[in-house]
Amino acid sequence: MTTLQTAFAKAKADNRAALVGYLPAGFPSKGGDVAAAAALVEAGCDVIEIGLPYSDPLMDGPTIQDAVHRSLTNGTRIADVMRTVEGVAATGAATLVMTYWNPIDKYGAERFARDLANAGGVGTITPDLTPEESEPWRTASANAGIDTVFLVAPSSTEERIKAVVDCCTGFVYAASLMGVTGARETVNVAAEGLVKRTRAHTDLPVCVGLGVGTGAQAAEVAAYADGVIVGSAFIRRILDAPGEAAGRESIATLARDMAQGVRR
Amino acid sequence: MAGNGAHGDDPDVHGKFGIFGGRFVPEALIPALDEVAAVYDKAKSDPEFLREFDHLLRTYAGRPTTLTDVRRFSEQAGGARIILKREDLTHTGAHKINNVLGQALLTKRLGKKRVIAETGAGQHGVATATAAALLGLECVIYMGAVDCERQALNVARMKLLGATVVPVTNGSQTLKDAINEAFRDWVTNVDSTHYLFGTVAGPHPFPEIVRDFARIIGVEARRQMLELTGGLPDAVCAAVGGGSNAIGIFHAFIGDEAVQLHGYEAAGHGLESGEHALTLTAGSVGVLHGSRTYVLQDDEGQTIESHSISAGLDYPGVGPEHAWLKDSGRATYHGITDDEAMAAFSLLARTEGIIPAIESSHALAGALQLGRELGPEATILVNLSGRGDKDMGTAMKYFNL
């Protein structure tokens, strides 16, 4: 199993940023999710985030909302998310789950952490869990041997950045902009400053997400961050493709472009 | 006075009422919530702010609102004496005006020029658009597309008041989804924008702020009851969706242990039908819209869509202070079906010449039931949280008028 530590060490040894791809479980279909993620891995993604579909995704823009809605309509449950993680982890990529807090809370923190570790998952990203509320989850994750990733934002004060990075293991997720998920024309200039400010508080890798959609943008972010996170741009391509196979081909093309980007 | 857990306290420093409340939001919003909390903390003890708020309540909102003895209506309650707190008589026709005036003043203190709000029945949207017009703020209202349709009159009112109304077509297209969309706007525009939250739910400090601005209802009612009847009521009844009108009237009575507090949720087509908004009665503890509270959810934490004939009660969450009042036993929560609410709606109109909001009709129906239980000696105070003009479309359909 590839851990986050080995994935980032490998990228660092290659003198490049890591490429992190996001897809929701159960999208474009049950079963089709693993194939899509595998296509991303083959095209050069080092780390895969599997989204746990949730009914009220506060931080997501219309593209991910649409994908998640389809997944929930297809009847995706947490057991399916774990199966997806198992399938993706088998490709050799470090595999995380990105989830809002309530599904973990309801499932039971200890149980969720244990099941995720058993499925080969290496950690979670929890966008609406604050440091103040995170203790039960960090304990459960530590007991299960999985990493916890939390977010810093351009609005975060130095004090907040410190509080957030103190809760992180694996890496720190730097939200490039004040806003929700979705590819943008340009990556916000605030991202570079935020990465710098975050590095002052931690030796963990700092990855930038939100708004990255092209190889050129990936290259731009890779110049100052340890990892580049891409989600909506892949999902948009799958949504626009005439079928699952075409969608896989399309995201593989984009992922290859991004993989070159992080190597420039 | 922060957080020793006693009834009627402020939440603790993390915004917790017992295990409920707190903040479950993207990190990007934390500084904004901290800023709102800090500015509010200063404002609430600033005589100038309080004077300005009080002035607006008296000269613009129409406070104090009166109490009305509804003797003909009470005959259906086994003779118990029912007294209404007339929030329907406020400017814009509902208790929502109290909170929006307070938060609009707060917006100016925050140095922000734009407010956003979510609305279900449209009352909070209309109230926000009104306050924004009064104080010269840009105003955007998020409203579920389904609610836009059933509350077309309020959509028109908001537009006339200069607000932009954005119909939300995600999810159930009701209040829950309007709140999600408003949060997304806020994350994106937090520098210029205050999220004028409409109920006692959401992340800290909103449950506390909205409660404090709404608690004038109970403060007035308690004093007026003493003047009118020489004593306190045996029970206070209010409808509960998110819970702002109920907290508004309950809060001043929390320390009066002899006064029963009864909240009435929308039972829709009944508990067994699965089509209801019985968050406190049939929900479980979870996190929704930034707060730990009771939530209608499935076994994996996915929100279950609620149902009520009243758009204002059609919400699968509830304010954390209500969750706390329920678990501590200080308040009791019950369900009232669509049919029971509409019967009370019609009864009040015919016996007293008052057309209540359908939300408030849930509390009226509850008071009728409670009166029969408590007997003819009992005095029951009901928060008539709003008037029914906005619900005439629903009433016309329901009663085939």
PDB file of C-alpha atoms in Angstrom, chain B residues 143-318:
ATOM      1  CA  MET B 143     -35.116  30.713  -2.164  1.00  0.00           C
ATOM      2  CA  GLY B 144     -35.893  27.147  -3.194  1.00  0.00           C
ATOM      3  CA  ALA B 145     -37.584  27.007  -6.596  1.00  0.00           C
ATOM      4  CA  VAL B 146     -40.498  25.047  -5.082  1.00  0.00           C
ATOM      5  CA  ASP B 147     -40.941  27.729  -2.424  1.00  0.00           C
ATOM      6  CA  CYS B 148     -40.724  30.498  -5.049  1.00  0.00           C
ATOM      7  CA  GLU B 149     -43.736  28.919  -6.664  1.00  0.00           C
ATOM      8  CA  ARG B 150     -45.826  28.449  -3.519  1.00  0.00           C
ATOM      9  CA  GLN B 151     -44.891  31.894  -2.188  1.00  0.00           C
ATOM     10  CA  ALA B 152     -45.057  33.902  -5.421  1.00  0.00           C
ATOM     11  CA  LEU B 153     -46.520  36.922  -3.641  1.00  0.00           C
ATOM     12  CA  ASN B 154     -43.530  37.187  -1.330  1.00  0.00           C
ATOM     13  CA  VAL B 155     -41.138  36.846  -4.281  1.00  0.00           C
ATOM     14  CA  ALA B 156     -42.855  39.843  -5.857  1.00  0.00           C
ATOM     15  CA  ARG B 157     -42.625  41.788  -2.578  1.00  0.00           C
ATOM     16  CA  MET B 158     -38.894  41.127  -2.306  1.00  0.00           C
ATOM     17  CA  LYS B 159     -38.323  42.272  -5.870  1.00  0.00           C
ATOM     18  CA  LEU B 160     -40.364  45.413  -5.283  1.00  0.00           C
ATOM     19  CA  LEU B 161     -38.190  46.151  -2.250  1.00  0.00           C
ATOM     20  CA  GLY B 162     -35.140  46.056  -4.493  1.00  0.00           C
ATOM     21  CA  ALA B 163     -33.790  42.604  -3.682  1.00  0.00           C
ATOM     22  CA  THR B 164     -32.526  40.048  -6.184  1.00  0.00           C
ATOM     23  CA  VAL B 165     -34.271  36.720  -5.692  1.00  0.00           C
ATOM     24  CA  VAL B 166     -32.281  33.659  -6.783  1.00  0.00           C
ATOM     25  CA  PRO B 167     -34.376  30.497  -7.199  1.00  0.00           C
ATOM     26  CA  VAL B 168     -32.408  27.436  -6.052  1.00  0.00           C
ATOM     27  CA  THR B 169     -32.938  24.354  -8.165  1.00  0.00           C
ATOM     28  CA  ASN B 170     -30.668  21.931  -6.278  1.00  0.00           C
ATOM     29  CA  GLY B 171     -31.885  19.084  -4.089  1.00  0.00           C
ATOM     30  CA  SER B 172     -35.384  19.434  -2.666  1.00  0.00           C
ATOM     31  CA  GLN B 173     -35.535  23.046  -3.911  1.00  0.00           C
ATOM     32  CA  THR B 174     -36.715  24.241  -0.500  1.00  0.00           C
ATOM     33  CA  LEU B 175     -35.245  26.025   2.511  1.00  0.00           C
ATOM     34  CA  LYS B 176     -32.475  23.493   3.163  1.00  0.00           C
ATOM     35  CA  ASP B 177     -31.070  23.983  -0.322  1.00  0.00           C
ATOM     36  CA  ALA B 178     -31.475  27.753  -0.164  1.00  0.00           C
ATOM     37  CA  ILE B 179     -29.294  27.710   2.969  1.00  0.00           C
ATOM     38  CA  ASN B 180     -26.620  25.634   1.190  1.00  0.00           C
ATOM     39  CA  GLU B 181     -26.595  28.098  -1.690  1.00  0.00           C
ATOM     40  CA  ALA B 182     -26.403  31.115   0.614  1.00  0.00           C
ATOM     41  CA  PHE B 183     -23.393  29.553   2.378  1.00  0.00           C
ATOM     42  CA  ARG B 184     -21.694  29.081  -0.997  1.00  0.00           C
ATOM     43  CA  ASP B 185     -22.276  32.743  -1.827  1.00  0.00           C
ATOM     44  CA  TRP B 186     -20.937  33.738   1.578  1.00  0.00           C
ATOM     45  CA  VAL B 187     -17.735  31.685   1.211  1.00  0.00           C
ATOM     46  CA  THR B 188     -17.138  33.421  -2.106  1.00  0.00           C
ATOM     47  CA  ASN B 189     -18.038  37.000  -1.108  1.00  0.00           C
ATOM     48  CA  VAL B 190     -17.332  37.094   2.572  1.00  0.00           C
ATOM     49  CA  ASP B 191     -15.282  40.302   2.380  1.00  0.00           C
ATOM     50  CA  SER B 192     -18.225  42.400   1.223  1.00  0.00           C
ATOM     51  CA  THR B 193     -21.150  40.404   2.484  1.00  0.00           C
ATOM     52  CA  HIS B 194     -22.963  39.579   5.701  1.00  0.00           C
ATOM     53  CA  TYR B 195     -25.056  36.423   5.751  1.00  0.00           C
ATOM     54  CA  LEU B 196     -28.195  37.645   7.458  1.00  0.00           C
ATOM     55  CA  PHE B 197     -29.165  34.273   8.896  1.00  0.00           C
ATOM     56  CA  GLY B 198     -32.881  33.889   9.445  1.00  0.00           C
ATOM     57  CA  THR B 199     -33.281  31.436  12.249  1.00  0.00           C
ATOM     58  CA  VAL B 200     -31.674  30.190  15.448  1.00  0.00           C
ATOM     59  CA  ALA B 201     -29.755  27.473  13.563  1.00  0.00           C
ATOM     60  CA  GLY B 202     -26.430  27.530  11.701  1.00  0.00           C
ATOM     61  CA  PRO B 203     -22.894  27.900  13.042  1.00  0.00           C
ATOM     62  CA  HIS B 204     -22.019  29.900  16.154  1.00  0.00           C
ATOM     63  CA  PRO B 205     -22.708  32.805  16.691  1.00  0.00           C
ATOM     64  CA  PHE B 206     -25.940  32.806  14.647  1.00  0.00           C
ATOM     65  CA  PRO B 207     -28.104  30.812  17.082  1.00  0.00           C
ATOM     66  CA  GLU B 208     -27.217  33.243  19.847  1.00  0.00           C
ATOM     67  CA  ILE B 209     -27.525  36.423  17.765  1.00  0.00           C
ATOM     68  CA  VAL B 210     -30.873  35.523  16.220  1.00  0.00           C
ATOM     69  CA  ARG B 211     -32.217  34.484  19.623  1.00  0.00           C
ATOM     70  CA  ASP B 212     -31.106  37.714  21.238  1.00  0.00           C
ATOM     71  CA  PHE B 213     -32.784  39.826  18.563  1.00  0.00           C
ATOM     72  CA  ALA B 214     -35.964  37.715  18.733  1.00  0.00           C
ATOM     73  CA  ARG B 215     -36.221  37.508  22.506  1.00  0.00           C
ATOM     74  CA  ILE B 216     -37.984  40.880  22.673  1.00  0.00           C
ATOM     75  CA  ILE B 217     -41.145  38.856  21.899  1.00  0.00           C
ATOM     76  CA  GLY B 218     -40.965  36.982  25.185  1.00  0.00           C
ATOM     77  CA  VAL B 219     -39.710  39.945  27.174  1.00  0.00           C
ATOM     78  CA  GLU B 220     -42.747  41.980  26.130  1.00  0.00           C
ATOM     79  CA  ALA B 221     -45.168  39.080  26.457  1.00  0.00           C
ATOM     80  CA  ARG B 222     -44.044  38.228  29.989  1.00  0.00           C
ATOM     81  CA  ARG B 223     -44.569  41.806  31.153  1.00  0.00           C
ATOM     82  CA  GLN B 224     -47.885  42.076  29.305  1.00  0.00           C
ATOM     83  CA  MET B 225     -49.156  38.804  30.783  1.00  0.00           C
ATOM     84  CA  LEU B 226     -48.445  40.078  34.282  1.00  0.00           C
ATOM     85  CA  GLU B 227     -50.343  43.284  33.476  1.00  0.00           C
ATOM     86  CA  LEU B 228     -53.264  41.522  31.779  1.00  0.00           C
ATOM     87  CA  THR B 229     -53.757  38.498  34.003  1.00  0.00           C
ATOM     88  CA  GLY B 230     -51.780  39.311  37.113  1.00  0.00           C
ATOM     89  CA  GLY B 231     -49.660  36.226  36.649  1.00  0.00           C
ATOM     90  CA  LEU B 232     -47.608  34.172  34.270  1.00  0.00           C
ATOM     91  CA  PRO B 233     -49.226  31.766  31.803  1.00  0.00           C
ATOM     92  CA  ASP B 234     -49.392  28.061  32.574  1.00  0.00           C
ATOM     93  CA  ALA B 235     -47.946  27.322  29.170  1.00  0.00           C
ATOM     94  CA  VAL B 236     -46.304  29.054  26.230  1.00  0.00           C
ATOM     95  CA  CYS B 237     -46.851  27.576  22.759  1.00  0.00           C
ATOM     96  CA  ALA B 238     -45.000  28.271  19.521  1.00  0.00           C
ATOM     97  CA  ALA B 239     -44.396  26.662  16.146  1.00  0.00           C
ATOM     98  CA  VAL B 240     -40.917  25.273  15.441  1.00  0.00           C
ATOM     99  CA  GLY B 241     -39.227  25.040  12.074  1.00  0.00           C
ATOM    100  CA  GLY B 242     -35.732  26.408  12.548  1.00  0.00           C
ATOM    101  CA  GLY B 243     -37.100  27.759  15.797  1.00  0.00           C
ATOM    102  CA  SER B 244     -36.644  31.547  15.898  1.00  0.00           C
ATOM    103  CA  ASN B 245     -40.171  32.566  16.891  1.00  0.00           C
ATOM    104  CA  ALA B 246     -40.293  29.808  19.496  1.00  0.00           C
ATOM    105  CA  ILE B 247     -36.967  30.760  21.086  1.00  0.00           C
ATOM    106  CA  GLY B 248     -38.068  34.370  20.825  1.00  0.00           C
ATOM    107  CA  ILE B 249     -41.066  33.810  23.058  1.00  0.00           C
ATOM    108  CA  PHE B 250     -39.650  30.941  25.185  1.00  0.00           C
ATOM    109  CA  HIS B 251     -36.467  32.641  26.252  1.00  0.00           C
ATOM    110  CA  ALA B 252     -37.890  35.101  28.769  1.00  0.00           C
ATOM    111  CA  PHE B 253     -39.827  32.260  30.439  1.00  0.00           C
ATOM    112  CA  ILE B 254     -37.023  29.687  30.686  1.00  0.00           C
ATOM    113  CA  GLY B 255     -36.265  30.692  34.252  1.00  0.00           C
ATOM    114  CA  ASP B 256     -39.957  30.467  35.229  1.00  0.00           C
ATOM    115  CA  GLU B 257     -39.975  26.766  35.996  1.00  0.00           C
ATOM    116  CA  ALA B 258     -43.765  26.649  36.508  1.00  0.00           C
ATOM    117  CA  VAL B 259     -44.394  27.825  32.941  1.00  0.00           C
ATOM    118  CA  GLN B 260     -44.567  24.905  30.505  1.00  0.00           C
ATOM    119  CA  LEU B 261     -42.882  25.485  27.137  1.00  0.00           C
ATOM    120  CA  HIS B 262     -44.406  23.658  24.171  1.00  0.00           C
ATOM    121  CA  GLY B 263     -42.993  23.668  20.649  1.00  0.00           C
ATOM    122  CA  TYR B 264     -45.006  22.381  17.706  1.00  0.00           C
ATOM    123  CA  GLU B 265     -43.302  20.936  14.647  1.00  0.00           C
ATOM    124  CA  ALA B 266     -44.923  20.141  11.335  1.00  0.00           C
ATOM    125  CA  ALA B 267     -46.127  16.537  11.255  1.00  0.00           C
ATOM    126  CA  GLY B 268     -47.135  17.035   7.610  1.00  0.00           C
ATOM    127  CA  HIS B 269     -49.055  13.959   6.504  1.00  0.00           C
ATOM    128  CA  GLY B 270     -48.201  12.204   9.765  1.00  0.00           C
ATOM    129  CA  LEU B 271     -45.171  10.453  11.225  1.00  0.00           C
ATOM    130  CA  GLU B 272     -45.965   7.111   9.575  1.00  0.00           C
ATOM    131  CA  SER B 273     -46.250   8.702   6.125  1.00  0.00           C
ATOM    132  CA  GLY B 274     -42.601   9.716   6.267  1.00  0.00           C
ATOM    133  CA  GLU B 275     -43.710  13.096   4.913  1.00  0.00           C
ATOM    134  CA  HIS B 276     -43.137  15.469   7.806  1.00  0.00           C
ATOM    135  CA  ALA B 277     -40.706  17.917   9.390  1.00  0.00           C
ATOM    136  CA  LEU B 278     -40.585  16.291  12.847  1.00  0.00           C
ATOM    137  CA  THR B 279     -36.929  17.055  13.464  1.00  0.00           C
ATOM    138  CA  LEU B 280     -37.030  17.073  17.272  1.00  0.00           C
ATOM    139  CA  THR B 281     -39.730  14.430  17.568  1.00  0.00           C
ATOM    140  CA  ALA B 282     -38.374  11.914  15.068  1.00  0.00           C
ATOM    141  CA  GLY B 283     -34.897  13.096  14.077  1.00  0.00           C
ATOM    142  CA  SER B 284     -31.516  12.105  15.487  1.00  0.00           C
ATOM    143  CA  VAL B 285     -28.436  14.021  16.549  1.00  0.00           C
ATOM    144  CA  GLY B 286     -26.229  15.075  13.649  1.00  0.00           C
ATOM    145  CA  VAL B 287     -24.645  18.000  11.885  1.00  0.00           C
ATOM    146  CA  LEU B 288     -26.483  20.156   9.377  1.00  0.00           C
ATOM    147  CA  HIS B 289     -25.764  23.677   8.138  1.00  0.00           C
ATOM    148  CA  GLY B 290     -22.816  24.190  10.400  1.00  0.00           C
ATOM    149  CA  SER B 291     -24.293  23.100  13.706  1.00  0.00           C
ATOM    150  CA  ARG B 292     -24.758  19.938  15.788  1.00  0.00           C
ATOM    151  CA  THR B 293     -28.436  19.506  16.437  1.00  0.00           C
ATOM    152  CA  TYR B 294     -31.348  17.183  15.711  1.00  0.00           C
ATOM    153  CA  VAL B 295     -31.579  16.363  12.022  1.00  0.00           C
ATOM    154  CA  LEU B 296     -33.894  14.320   9.830  1.00  0.00           C
ATOM    155  CA  GLN B 297     -31.354  11.904   8.404  1.00  0.00           C
ATOM    156  CA  ASP B 298     -30.958   8.320   7.319  1.00  0.00           C
ATOM    157  CA  ASP B 299     -28.709   5.747   8.974  1.00  0.00           C
ATOM    158  CA  GLU B 300     -25.710   7.068   7.002  1.00  0.00           C
ATOM    159  CA  GLY B 301     -26.161  10.743   7.811  1.00  0.00           C
ATOM    160  CA  GLN B 302     -27.783  11.797   4.540  1.00  0.00           C
ATOM    161  CA  THR B 303     -30.389  14.473   5.128  1.00  0.00           C
ATOM    162  CA  ILE B 304     -33.958  13.313   4.580  1.00  0.00           C
ATOM    163  CA  GLU B 305     -36.156  15.848   2.862  1.00  0.00           C
ATOM    164  CA  SER B 306     -38.880  17.269   5.047  1.00  0.00           C
ATOM    165  CA  HIS B 307     -42.490  18.001   4.208  1.00  0.00           C
ATOM    166  CA  SER B 308     -44.973  20.530   5.501  1.00  0.00           C
ATOM    167  CA  ILE B 309     -47.882  22.450   4.047  1.00  0.00           C
ATOM    168  CA  SER B 310     -46.079  25.419   5.568  1.00  0.00           C
ATOM    169  CA  ALA B 311     -42.939  26.420   3.680  1.00  0.00           C
ATOM    170  CA  GLY B 312     -41.665  28.093   6.847  1.00  0.00           C
ATOM    171  CA  LEU B 313     -41.621  24.818   8.796  1.00  0.00           C
ATOM    172  CA  ASP B 314     -40.391  22.651   5.903  1.00  0.00           C
ATOM    173  CA  TYR B 315     -36.859  22.200   7.253  1.00  0.00           C
ATOM    174  CA  PRO B 316     -35.027  19.013   8.321  1.00  0.00           C
ATOM    175  CA  GLY B 317     -32.914  20.738  10.988  1.00  0.00           C
ATOM    176  CA  VAL B 318     -33.627  22.874  14.053  1.00  0.00           C
TER     177      VAL B 318
END
